[in-house]
CSV table of C-alpha atoms in Angstrom, one decimal:
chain,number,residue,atom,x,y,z
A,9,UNK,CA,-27.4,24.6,18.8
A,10,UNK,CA,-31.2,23.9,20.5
A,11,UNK,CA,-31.2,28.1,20.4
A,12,UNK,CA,-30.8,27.7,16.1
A,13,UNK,CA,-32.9,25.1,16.1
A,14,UNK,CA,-35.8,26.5,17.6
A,15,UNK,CA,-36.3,28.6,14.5
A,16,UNK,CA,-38.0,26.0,12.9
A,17,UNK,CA,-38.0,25.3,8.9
A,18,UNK,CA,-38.9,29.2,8.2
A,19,UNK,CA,-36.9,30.8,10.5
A,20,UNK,CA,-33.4,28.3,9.8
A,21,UNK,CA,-34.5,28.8,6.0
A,22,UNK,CA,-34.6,32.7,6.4
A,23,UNK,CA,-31.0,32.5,8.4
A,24,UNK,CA,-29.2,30.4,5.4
A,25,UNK,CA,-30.6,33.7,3.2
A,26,UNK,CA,-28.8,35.7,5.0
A,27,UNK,CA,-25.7,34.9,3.2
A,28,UNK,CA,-24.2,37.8,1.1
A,29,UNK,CA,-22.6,37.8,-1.8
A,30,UNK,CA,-18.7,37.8,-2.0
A,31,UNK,CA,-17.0,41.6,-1.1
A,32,UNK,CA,-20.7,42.8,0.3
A,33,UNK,CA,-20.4,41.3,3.5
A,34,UNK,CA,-18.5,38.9,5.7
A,35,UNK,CA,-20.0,35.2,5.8
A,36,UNK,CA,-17.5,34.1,8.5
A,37,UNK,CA,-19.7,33.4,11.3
A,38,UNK,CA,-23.3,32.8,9.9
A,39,UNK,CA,-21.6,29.7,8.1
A,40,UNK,CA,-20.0,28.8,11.0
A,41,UNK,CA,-23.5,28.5,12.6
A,42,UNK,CA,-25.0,26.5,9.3
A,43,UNK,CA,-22.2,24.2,9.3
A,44,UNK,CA,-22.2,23.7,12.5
A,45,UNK,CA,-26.0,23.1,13.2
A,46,UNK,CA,-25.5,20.8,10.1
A,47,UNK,CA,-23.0,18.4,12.1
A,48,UNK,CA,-25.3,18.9,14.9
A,49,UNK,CA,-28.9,17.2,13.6
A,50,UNK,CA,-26.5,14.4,11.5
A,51,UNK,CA,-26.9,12.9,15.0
A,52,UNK,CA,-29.2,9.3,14.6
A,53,UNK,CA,-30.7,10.7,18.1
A,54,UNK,CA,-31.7,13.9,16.3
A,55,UNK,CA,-34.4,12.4,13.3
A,56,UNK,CA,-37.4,14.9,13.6
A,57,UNK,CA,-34.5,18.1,13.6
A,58,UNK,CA,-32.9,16.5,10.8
A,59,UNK,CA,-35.9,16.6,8.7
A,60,UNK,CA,-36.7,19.8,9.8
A,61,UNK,CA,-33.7,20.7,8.6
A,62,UNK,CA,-33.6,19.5,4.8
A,63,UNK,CA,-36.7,21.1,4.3
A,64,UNK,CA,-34.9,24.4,5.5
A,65,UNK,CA,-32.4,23.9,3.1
A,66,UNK,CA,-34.0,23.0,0.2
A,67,UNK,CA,-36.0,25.7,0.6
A,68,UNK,CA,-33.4,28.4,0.9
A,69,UNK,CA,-31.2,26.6,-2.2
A,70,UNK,CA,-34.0,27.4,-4.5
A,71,UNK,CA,-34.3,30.8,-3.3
A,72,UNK,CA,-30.4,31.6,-3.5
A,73,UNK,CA,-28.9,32.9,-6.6
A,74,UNK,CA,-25.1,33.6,-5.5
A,75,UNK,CA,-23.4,31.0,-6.9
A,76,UNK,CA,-20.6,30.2,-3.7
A,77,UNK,CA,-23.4,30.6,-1.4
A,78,UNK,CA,-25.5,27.9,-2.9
A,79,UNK,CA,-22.4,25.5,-3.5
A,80,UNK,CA,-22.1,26.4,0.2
A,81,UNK,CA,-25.9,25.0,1.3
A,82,UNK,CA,-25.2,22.2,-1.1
A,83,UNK,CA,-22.2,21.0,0.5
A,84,UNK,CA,-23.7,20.9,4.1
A,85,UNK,CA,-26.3,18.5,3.2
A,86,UNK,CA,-23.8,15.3,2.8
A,87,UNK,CA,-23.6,15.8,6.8
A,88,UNK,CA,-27.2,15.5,6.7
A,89,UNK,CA,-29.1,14.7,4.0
A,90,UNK,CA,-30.9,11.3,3.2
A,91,UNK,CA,-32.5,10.3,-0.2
A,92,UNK,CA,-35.5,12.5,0.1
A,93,UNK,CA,-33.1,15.6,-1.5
A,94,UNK,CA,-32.5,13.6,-4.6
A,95,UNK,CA,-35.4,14.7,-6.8
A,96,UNK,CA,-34.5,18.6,-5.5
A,97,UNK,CA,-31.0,18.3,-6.4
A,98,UNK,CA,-31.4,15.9,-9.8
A,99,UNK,CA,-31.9,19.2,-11.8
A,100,UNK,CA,-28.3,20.3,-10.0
A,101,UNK,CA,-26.3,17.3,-12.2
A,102,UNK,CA,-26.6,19.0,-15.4
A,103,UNK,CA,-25.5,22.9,-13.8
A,104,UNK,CA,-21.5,23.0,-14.9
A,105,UNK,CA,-21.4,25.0,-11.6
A,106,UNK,CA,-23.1,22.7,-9.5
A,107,UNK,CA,-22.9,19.2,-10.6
A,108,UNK,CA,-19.4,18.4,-8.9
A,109,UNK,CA,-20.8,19.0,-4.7
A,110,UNK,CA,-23.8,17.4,-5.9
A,111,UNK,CA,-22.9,14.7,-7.1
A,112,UNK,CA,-20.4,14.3,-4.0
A,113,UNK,CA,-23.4,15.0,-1.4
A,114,UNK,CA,-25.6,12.0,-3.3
A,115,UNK,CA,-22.4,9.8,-3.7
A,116,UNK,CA,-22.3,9.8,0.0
A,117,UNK,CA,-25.9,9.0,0.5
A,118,UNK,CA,-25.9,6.4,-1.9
A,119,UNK,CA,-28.9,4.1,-3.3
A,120,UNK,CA,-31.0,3.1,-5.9
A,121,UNK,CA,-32.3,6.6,-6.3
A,122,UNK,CA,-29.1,8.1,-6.3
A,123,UNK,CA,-27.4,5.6,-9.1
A,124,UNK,CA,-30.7,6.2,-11.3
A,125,UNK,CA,-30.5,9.8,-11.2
A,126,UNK,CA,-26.7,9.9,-12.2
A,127,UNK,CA,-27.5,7.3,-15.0
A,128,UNK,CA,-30.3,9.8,-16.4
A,129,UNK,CA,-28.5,12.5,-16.1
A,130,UNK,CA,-25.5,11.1,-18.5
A,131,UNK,CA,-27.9,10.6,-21.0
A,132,UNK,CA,-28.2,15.0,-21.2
A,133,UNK,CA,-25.0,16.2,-19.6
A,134,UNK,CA,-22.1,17.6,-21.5
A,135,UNK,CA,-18.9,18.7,-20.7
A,136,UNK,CA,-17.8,18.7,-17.4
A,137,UNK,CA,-20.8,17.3,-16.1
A,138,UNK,CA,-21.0,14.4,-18.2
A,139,UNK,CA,-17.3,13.2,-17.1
A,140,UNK,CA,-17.9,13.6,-13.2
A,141,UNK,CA,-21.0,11.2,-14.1
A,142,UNK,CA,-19.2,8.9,-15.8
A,143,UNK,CA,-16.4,8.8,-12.8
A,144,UNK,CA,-19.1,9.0,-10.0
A,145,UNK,CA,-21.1,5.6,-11.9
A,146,UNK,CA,-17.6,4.0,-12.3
A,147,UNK,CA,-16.5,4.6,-8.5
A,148,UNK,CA,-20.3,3.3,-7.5
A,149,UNK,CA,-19.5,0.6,-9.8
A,150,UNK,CA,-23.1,0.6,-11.2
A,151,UNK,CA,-23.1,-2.2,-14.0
A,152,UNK,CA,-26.8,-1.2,-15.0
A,153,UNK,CA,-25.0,1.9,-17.0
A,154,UNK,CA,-21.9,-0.2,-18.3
A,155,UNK,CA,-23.4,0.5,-21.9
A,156,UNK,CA,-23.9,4.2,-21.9
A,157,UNK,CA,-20.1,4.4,-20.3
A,158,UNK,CA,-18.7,1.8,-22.9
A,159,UNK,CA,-20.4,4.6,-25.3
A,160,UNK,CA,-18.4,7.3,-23.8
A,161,UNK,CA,-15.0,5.4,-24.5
A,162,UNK,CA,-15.2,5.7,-27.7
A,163,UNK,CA,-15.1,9.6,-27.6
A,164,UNK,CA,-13.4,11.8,-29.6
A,165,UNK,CA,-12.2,13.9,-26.3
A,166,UNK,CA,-9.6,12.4,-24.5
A,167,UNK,CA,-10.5,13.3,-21.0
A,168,UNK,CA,-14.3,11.5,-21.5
A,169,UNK,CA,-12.5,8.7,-22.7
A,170,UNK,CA,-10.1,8.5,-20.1
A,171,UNK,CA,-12.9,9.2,-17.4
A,172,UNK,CA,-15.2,6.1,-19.5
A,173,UNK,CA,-12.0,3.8,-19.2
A,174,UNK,CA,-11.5,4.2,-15.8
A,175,UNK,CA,-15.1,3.7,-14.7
A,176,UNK,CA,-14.9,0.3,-17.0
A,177,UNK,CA,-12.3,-0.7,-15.0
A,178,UNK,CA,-14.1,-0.1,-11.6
A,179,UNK,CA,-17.3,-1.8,-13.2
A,180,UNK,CA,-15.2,-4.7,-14.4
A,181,UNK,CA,-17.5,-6.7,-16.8
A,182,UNK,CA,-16.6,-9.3,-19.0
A,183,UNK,CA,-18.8,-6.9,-21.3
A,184,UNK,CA,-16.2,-3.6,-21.7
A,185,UNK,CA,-13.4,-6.7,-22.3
A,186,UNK,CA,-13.5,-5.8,-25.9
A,187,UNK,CA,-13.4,-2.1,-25.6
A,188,UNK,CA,-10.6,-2.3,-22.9
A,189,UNK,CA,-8.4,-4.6,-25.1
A,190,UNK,CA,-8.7,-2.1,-28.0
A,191,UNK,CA,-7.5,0.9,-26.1
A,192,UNK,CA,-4.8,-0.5,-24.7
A,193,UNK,CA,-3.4,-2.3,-27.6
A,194,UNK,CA,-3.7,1.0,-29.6
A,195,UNK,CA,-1.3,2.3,-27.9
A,196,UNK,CA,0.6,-0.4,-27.5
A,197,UNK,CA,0.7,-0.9,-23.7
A,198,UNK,CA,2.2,2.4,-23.4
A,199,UNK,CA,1.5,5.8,-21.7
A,200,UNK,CA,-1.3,8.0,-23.7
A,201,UNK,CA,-3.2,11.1,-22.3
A,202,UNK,CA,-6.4,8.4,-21.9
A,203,UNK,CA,-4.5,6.5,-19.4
A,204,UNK,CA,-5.9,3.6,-21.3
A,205,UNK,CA,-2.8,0.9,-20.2
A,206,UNK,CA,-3.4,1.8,-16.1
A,207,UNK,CA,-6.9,1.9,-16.8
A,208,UNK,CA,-6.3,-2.0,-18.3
A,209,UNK,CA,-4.3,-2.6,-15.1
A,210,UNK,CA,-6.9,-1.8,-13.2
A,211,UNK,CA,-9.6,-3.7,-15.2
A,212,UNK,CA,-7.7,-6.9,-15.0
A,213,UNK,CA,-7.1,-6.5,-11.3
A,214,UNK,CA,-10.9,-6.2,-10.6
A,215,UNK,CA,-12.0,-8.7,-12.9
A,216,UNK,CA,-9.6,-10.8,-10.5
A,217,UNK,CA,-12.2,-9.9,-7.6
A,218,UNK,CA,-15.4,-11.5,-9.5
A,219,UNK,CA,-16.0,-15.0,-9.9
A,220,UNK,CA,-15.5,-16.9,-12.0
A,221,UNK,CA,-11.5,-15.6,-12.5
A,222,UNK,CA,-10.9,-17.1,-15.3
A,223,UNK,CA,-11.3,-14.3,-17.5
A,224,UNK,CA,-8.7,-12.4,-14.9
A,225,UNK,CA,-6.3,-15.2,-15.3
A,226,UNK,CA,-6.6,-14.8,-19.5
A,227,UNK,CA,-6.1,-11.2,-19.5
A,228,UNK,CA,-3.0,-11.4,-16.9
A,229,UNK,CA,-1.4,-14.2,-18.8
A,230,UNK,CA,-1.9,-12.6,-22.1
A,231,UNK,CA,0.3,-9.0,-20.1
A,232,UNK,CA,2.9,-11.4,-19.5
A,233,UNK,CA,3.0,-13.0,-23.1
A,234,UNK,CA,2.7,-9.5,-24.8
A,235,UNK,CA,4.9,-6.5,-22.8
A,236,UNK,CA,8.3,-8.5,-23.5
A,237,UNK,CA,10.0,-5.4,-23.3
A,238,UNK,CA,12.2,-3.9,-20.6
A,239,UNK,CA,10.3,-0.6,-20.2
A,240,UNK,CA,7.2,-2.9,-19.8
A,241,UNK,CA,8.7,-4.5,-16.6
A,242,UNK,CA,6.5,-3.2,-14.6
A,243,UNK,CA,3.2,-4.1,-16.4
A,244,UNK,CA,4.7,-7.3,-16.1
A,245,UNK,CA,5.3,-7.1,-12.6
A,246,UNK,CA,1.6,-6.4,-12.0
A,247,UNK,CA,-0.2,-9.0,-14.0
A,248,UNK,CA,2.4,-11.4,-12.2
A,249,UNK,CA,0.9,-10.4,-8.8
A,250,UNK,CA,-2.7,-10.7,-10.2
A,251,UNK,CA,-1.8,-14.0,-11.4
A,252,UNK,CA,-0.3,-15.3,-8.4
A,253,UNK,CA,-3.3,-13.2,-6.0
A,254,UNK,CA,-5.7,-15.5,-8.0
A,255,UNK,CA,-3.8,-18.9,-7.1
A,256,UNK,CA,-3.6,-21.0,-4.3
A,257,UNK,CA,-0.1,-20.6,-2.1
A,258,UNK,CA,1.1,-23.4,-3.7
A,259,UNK,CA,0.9,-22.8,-7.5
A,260,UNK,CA,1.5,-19.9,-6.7
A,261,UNK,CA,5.1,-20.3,-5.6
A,262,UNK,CA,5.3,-22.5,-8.5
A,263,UNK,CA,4.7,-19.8,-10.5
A,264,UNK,CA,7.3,-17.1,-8.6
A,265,UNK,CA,10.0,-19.8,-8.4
A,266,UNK,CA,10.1,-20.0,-12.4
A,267,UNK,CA,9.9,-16.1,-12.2
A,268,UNK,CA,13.3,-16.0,-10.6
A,269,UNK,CA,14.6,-17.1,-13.5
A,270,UNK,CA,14.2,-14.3,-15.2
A,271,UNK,CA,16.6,-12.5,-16.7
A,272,UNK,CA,15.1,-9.2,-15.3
A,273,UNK,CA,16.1,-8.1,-12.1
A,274,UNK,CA,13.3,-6.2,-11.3
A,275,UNK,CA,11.3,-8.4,-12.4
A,276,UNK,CA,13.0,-11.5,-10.1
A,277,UNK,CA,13.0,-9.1,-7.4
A,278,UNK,CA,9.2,-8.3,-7.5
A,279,UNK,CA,8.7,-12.3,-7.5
A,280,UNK,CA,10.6,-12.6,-4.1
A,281,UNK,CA,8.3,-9.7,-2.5
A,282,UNK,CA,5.4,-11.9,-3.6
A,283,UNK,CA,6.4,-14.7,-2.4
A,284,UNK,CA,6.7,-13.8,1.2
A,285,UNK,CA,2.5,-13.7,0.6
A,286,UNK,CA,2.3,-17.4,-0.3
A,287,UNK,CA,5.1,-18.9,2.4
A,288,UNK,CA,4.4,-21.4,4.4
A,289,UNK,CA,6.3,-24.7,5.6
A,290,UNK,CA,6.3,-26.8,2.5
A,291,UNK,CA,6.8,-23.7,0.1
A,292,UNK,CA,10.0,-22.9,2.5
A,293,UNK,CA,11.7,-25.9,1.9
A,294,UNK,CA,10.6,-25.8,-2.0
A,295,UNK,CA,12.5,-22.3,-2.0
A,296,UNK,CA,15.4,-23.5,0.2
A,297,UNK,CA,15.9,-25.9,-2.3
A,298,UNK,CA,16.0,-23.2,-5.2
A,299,UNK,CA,18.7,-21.5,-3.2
A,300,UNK,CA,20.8,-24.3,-3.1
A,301,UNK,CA,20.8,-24.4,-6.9
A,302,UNK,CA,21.0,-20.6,-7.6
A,303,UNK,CA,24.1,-18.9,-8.7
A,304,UNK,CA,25.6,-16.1,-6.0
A,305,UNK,CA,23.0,-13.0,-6.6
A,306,UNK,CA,20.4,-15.0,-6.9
A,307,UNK,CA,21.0,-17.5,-4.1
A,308,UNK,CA,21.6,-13.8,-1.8
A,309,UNK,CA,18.4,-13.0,-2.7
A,310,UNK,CA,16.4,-15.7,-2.0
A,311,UNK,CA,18.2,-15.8,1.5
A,312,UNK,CA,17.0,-12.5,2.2
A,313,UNK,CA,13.7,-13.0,1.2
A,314,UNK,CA,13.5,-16.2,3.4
A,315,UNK,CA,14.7,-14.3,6.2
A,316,UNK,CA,12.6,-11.3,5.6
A,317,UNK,CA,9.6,-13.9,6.0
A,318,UNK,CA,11.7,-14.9,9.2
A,319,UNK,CA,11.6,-18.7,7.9
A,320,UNK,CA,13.4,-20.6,10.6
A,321,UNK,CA,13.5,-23.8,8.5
A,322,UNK,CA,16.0,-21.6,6.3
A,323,UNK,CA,18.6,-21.5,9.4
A,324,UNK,CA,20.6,-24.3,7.6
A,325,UNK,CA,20.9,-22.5,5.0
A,326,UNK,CA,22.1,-19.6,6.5
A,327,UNK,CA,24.9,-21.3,8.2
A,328,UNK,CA,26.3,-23.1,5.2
A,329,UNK,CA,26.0,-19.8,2.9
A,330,UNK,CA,28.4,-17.9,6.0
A,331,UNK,CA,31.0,-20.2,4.6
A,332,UNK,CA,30.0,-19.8,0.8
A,333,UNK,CA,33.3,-17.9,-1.4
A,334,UNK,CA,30.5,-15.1,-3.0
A,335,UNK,CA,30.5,-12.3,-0.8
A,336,UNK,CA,27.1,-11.5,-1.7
A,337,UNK,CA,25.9,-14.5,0.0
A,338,UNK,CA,28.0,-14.4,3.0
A,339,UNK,CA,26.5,-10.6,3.6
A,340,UNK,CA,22.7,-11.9,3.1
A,341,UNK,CA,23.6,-14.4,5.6
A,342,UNK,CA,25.0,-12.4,7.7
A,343,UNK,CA,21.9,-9.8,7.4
A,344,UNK,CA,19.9,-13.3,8.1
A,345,UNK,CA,21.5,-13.9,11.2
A,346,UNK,CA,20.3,-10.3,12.2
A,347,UNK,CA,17.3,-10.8,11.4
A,348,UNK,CA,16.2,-14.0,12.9
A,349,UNK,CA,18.6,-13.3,16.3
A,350,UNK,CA,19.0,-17.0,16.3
A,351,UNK,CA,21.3,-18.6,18.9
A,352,UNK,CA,21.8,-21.7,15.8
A,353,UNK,CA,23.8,-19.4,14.3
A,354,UNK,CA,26.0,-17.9,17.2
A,355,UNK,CA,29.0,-20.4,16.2
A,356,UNK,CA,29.7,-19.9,13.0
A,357,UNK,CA,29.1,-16.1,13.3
A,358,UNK,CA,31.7,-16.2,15.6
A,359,UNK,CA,33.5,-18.6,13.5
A,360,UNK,CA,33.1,-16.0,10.5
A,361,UNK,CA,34.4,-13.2,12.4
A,362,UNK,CA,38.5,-14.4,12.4
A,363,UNK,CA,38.4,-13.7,8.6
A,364,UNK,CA,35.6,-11.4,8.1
A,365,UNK,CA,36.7,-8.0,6.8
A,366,UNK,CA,36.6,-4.9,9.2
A,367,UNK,CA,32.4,-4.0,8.1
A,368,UNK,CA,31.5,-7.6,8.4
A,369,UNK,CA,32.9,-7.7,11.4
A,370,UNK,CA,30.9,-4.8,13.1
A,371,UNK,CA,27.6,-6.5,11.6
A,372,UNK,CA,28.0,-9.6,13.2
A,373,UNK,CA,28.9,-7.4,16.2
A,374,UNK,CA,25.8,-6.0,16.4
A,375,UNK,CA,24.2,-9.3,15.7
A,376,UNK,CA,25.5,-10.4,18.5
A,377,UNK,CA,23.9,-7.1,20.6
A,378,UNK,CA,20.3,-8.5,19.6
A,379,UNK,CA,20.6,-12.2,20.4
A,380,UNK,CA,18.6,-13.1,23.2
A,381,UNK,CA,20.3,-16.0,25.4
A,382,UNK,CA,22.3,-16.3,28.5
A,383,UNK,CA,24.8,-18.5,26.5
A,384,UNK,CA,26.3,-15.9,24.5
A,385,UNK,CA,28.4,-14.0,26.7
A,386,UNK,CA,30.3,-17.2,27.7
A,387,UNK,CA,30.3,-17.9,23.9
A,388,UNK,CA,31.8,-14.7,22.9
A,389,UNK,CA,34.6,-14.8,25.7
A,390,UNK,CA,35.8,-18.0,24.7
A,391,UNK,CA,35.5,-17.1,21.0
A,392,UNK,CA,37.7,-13.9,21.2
A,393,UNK,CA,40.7,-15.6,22.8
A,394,UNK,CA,42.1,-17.2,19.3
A,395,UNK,CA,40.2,-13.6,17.4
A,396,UNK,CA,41.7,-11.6,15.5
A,397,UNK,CA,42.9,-8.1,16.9
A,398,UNK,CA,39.9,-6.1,15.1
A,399,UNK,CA,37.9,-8.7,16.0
A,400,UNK,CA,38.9,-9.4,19.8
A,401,UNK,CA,37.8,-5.4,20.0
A,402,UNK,CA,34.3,-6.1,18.4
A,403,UNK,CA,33.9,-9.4,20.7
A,404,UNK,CA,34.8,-7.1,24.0
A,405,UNK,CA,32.6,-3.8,22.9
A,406,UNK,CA,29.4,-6.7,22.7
A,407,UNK,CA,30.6,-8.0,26.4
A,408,UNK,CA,30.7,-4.7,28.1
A,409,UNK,CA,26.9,-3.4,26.6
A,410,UNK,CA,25.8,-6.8,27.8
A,411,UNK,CA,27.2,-6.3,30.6
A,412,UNK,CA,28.9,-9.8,31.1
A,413,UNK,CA,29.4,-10.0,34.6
A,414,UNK,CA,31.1,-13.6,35.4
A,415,UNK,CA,32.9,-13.3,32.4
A,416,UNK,CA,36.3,-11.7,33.9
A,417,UNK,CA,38.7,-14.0,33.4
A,418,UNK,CA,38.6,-14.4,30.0
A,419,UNK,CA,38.5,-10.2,30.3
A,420,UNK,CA,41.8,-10.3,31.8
A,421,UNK,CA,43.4,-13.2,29.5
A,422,UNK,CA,43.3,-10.4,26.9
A,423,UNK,CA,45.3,-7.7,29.2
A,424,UNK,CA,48.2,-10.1,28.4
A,425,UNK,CA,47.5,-9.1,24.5
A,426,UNK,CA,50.6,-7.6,22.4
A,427,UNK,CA,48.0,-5.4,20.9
A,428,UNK,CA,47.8,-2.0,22.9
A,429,UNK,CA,44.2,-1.2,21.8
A,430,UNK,CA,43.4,-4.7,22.6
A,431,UNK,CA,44.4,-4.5,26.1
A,432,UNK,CA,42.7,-1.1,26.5
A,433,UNK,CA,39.6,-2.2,25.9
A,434,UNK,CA,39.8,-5.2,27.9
A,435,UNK,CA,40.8,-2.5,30.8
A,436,UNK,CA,37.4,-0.8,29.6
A,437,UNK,CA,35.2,-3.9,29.3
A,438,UNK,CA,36.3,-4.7,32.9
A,439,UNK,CA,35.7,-1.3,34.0
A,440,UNK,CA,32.0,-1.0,32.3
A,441,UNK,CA,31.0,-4.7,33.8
A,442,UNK,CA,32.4,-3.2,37.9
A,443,UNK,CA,35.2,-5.2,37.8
């Protein structure tokens, strides 16, 4: 690299212009040396050959006519460049061809001079231009061209429109409420080639990041009131996370602990998922509480939420729902269990397994694998003498992967079973512990 960059300006200028065309020559390495002496003087240690470099560049851009050559140059300079190329590439913005890696190179560089070049360029570019200006002001969120943009959204080409409506929603001023409101209630919160509902979405969701969020809390409230319908679920579902993002943990569970109650069950499921967010102590118990007054599916889902949020306090709970008649709850319980590995809960798991069916059974089993304490071992040989056949072959497949040395005797109580398979696999327990 210090053997390229001793050609100075003129000579790394006259080594870009070496590039031929496309089918005249092959390009292969001579860009491999530009684009790598590019990365090279990016370096913070490297100032003076940096500069040295851009004026290279700029100098052999104007000179090139090829068109993939000079997209080429241009797209080297956002490893190196810095705001002293804007004025030579400003003209660039309103070149079909060009505008695209331009305004990607100057996106990356960033700055006052940057935003005010793309916001006078808007004001002449057309076509494809003009809607990668629009996008690049919206991603920069540059509220100084909110105007010109709103402008654009009311366009009679659908893809300016959709670009304007997007950038809005980046921006996210109360100003482009109006113009947001319109588009998406014109097509009545449904799916259009503007994109104007997920560009609403979006809107809402970053006027929820600006203060005050009042107006967030309006326009998420007013989703919920309006998209009643099924196929709108999911709108729903969003404006009820803004709307819960934007309160405090405890209003907030307020609000998903009504949201239960709906008679969607999307809708009640996305609720649970956002209420692991806001849990804490107090809003455990408020939900425990729920649980106890729920109906089967919904009292199974709000256990495995609480366990999914590995909520101790809900252990209780758990232990009380293994005995519940709704098979629905005894399996979230039981998937608690599995997931907390508490040792509360070792009794009446066992207690569960003499009339738990054949699956349930192997759950618990492998509950039993994870729970960390010298107690069960001792637990589970005392437990499988008045078990259940299927279940006295679980009990003795968890004793000999623990390896439950000291636990023989009640091992060999079960070689006096009248089950063959039984005493088999007491034989193999034995053998698998050295005994």
């Amino acid at each position: 690299m210090m053997q390229v960059g001793s050609l100075g300006a003129a000579g790394l200028t006259e080594m870009a212009l070496m590039l031929q065309p496309p089918g005249k020559g092959d390009n292969t390495r001579l860009q491999y040396a530009l684009a790598g002496y590019a990365a090279y003087v990016s370096a913070g240690t490297r100032e003076e050959m940096r500069k040295t470099a851009i004026a290279a560049w700029l100098k052999a851009l104007k000179v090139t006519l090829q068109p993939e050559n000079k997209t080429f140059l241009i797209e080297q300079l956002q490893l190196f460049g810095d705001k002293s190329i804007v004025p030579a590439l400003k003209p660039y913005l309103l070149n079909a061809r060009y505008c695209d890696p331009v305004i990607r190179v100057l996106t990356s560089i960033g700055g006052s001079e940057v935003l005010m070049a793309f916001e006078a360029a808007l004001g002449k570019a057309k076509g494809a231009c003009e809607i990668s200006l629009v996008k690049a002001l919206g991603d920069l969120r540059y509220l100084a061209a909110e105007g010109t943009i709103i402008a654009k959204a009311k366009s009679d080409d659908p893809v300016l429109r959709r670009a304007a409506l997007f950038a809005l929603a980046n921006i996210a001023s109360e100003d482009s409420k109006q113009i947001m409101e319109a588009a998406v209630d014109r097509v009545g919160y449904g799916y259009d080639k503007t994109g104007a509902t997920a560009a609403y979405m979006l809107y809402v969701a970053n006027l929820g990041h600006n203060w005050p969020t009042t107006p967030a809390m309006t326009a998420a409230t007013n989703i919920l009131r309006k998209c009643k319908a099924d196929s709108l679920v999911h709108l729903r579902i969003a404006a009820l996370k803004i709307v819960t993002d934007l309160l405090l943990d405890d209003d907030a569970t307020g609000t998903l602990i009504m949201a239960v109650d709906n008679k969607d069950e999307e809708y009640r499921a996305a609720a649970l998922v956002l209420a692991i967010k806001h849990m804490n102590a107090a809003n455990a118990e408020r939900w425990i509480q729920k649980a106890e007054r729920a109906d089967g599916r919904k009292k199974a889902a709000i256990i495995t939420m609480l366990a999914n949020s590995k909520q101790r306090a809900a252990i209780s709970l758990f232990t009380k729902a293994l005995k519940e008649s709704d098979p629905q709850v005894r399996t979230a319980a039981v998937n608690a269990a599995g997931q907390l590995q508490s040792i509360e809960m070792l009794s009446p798991l066992l207690a569960m397994m003499n009339t738990a069916d054949s699956a349930t059974t192997k759950s618990i089993g492998d509950i039993l694998l994870n729970i960390r304490s010298i107690e069960v071992p001792g637990r589970i040989a005392v437990a499988m003498q008045d078990a259940p056949p299927f279940a006295q072959l679980t009990l003795l497949a968890v004793l000999a992967q623990k390896q439950a040395t000291g636990q023989e005797k009640q091992i060999r109580q079960l070689l006096n079973s009248p089950d063959p398979a039984v005493v088999q696999a007491a034989k193999s327990t034995l053998t698998a512990i050295g005994r």
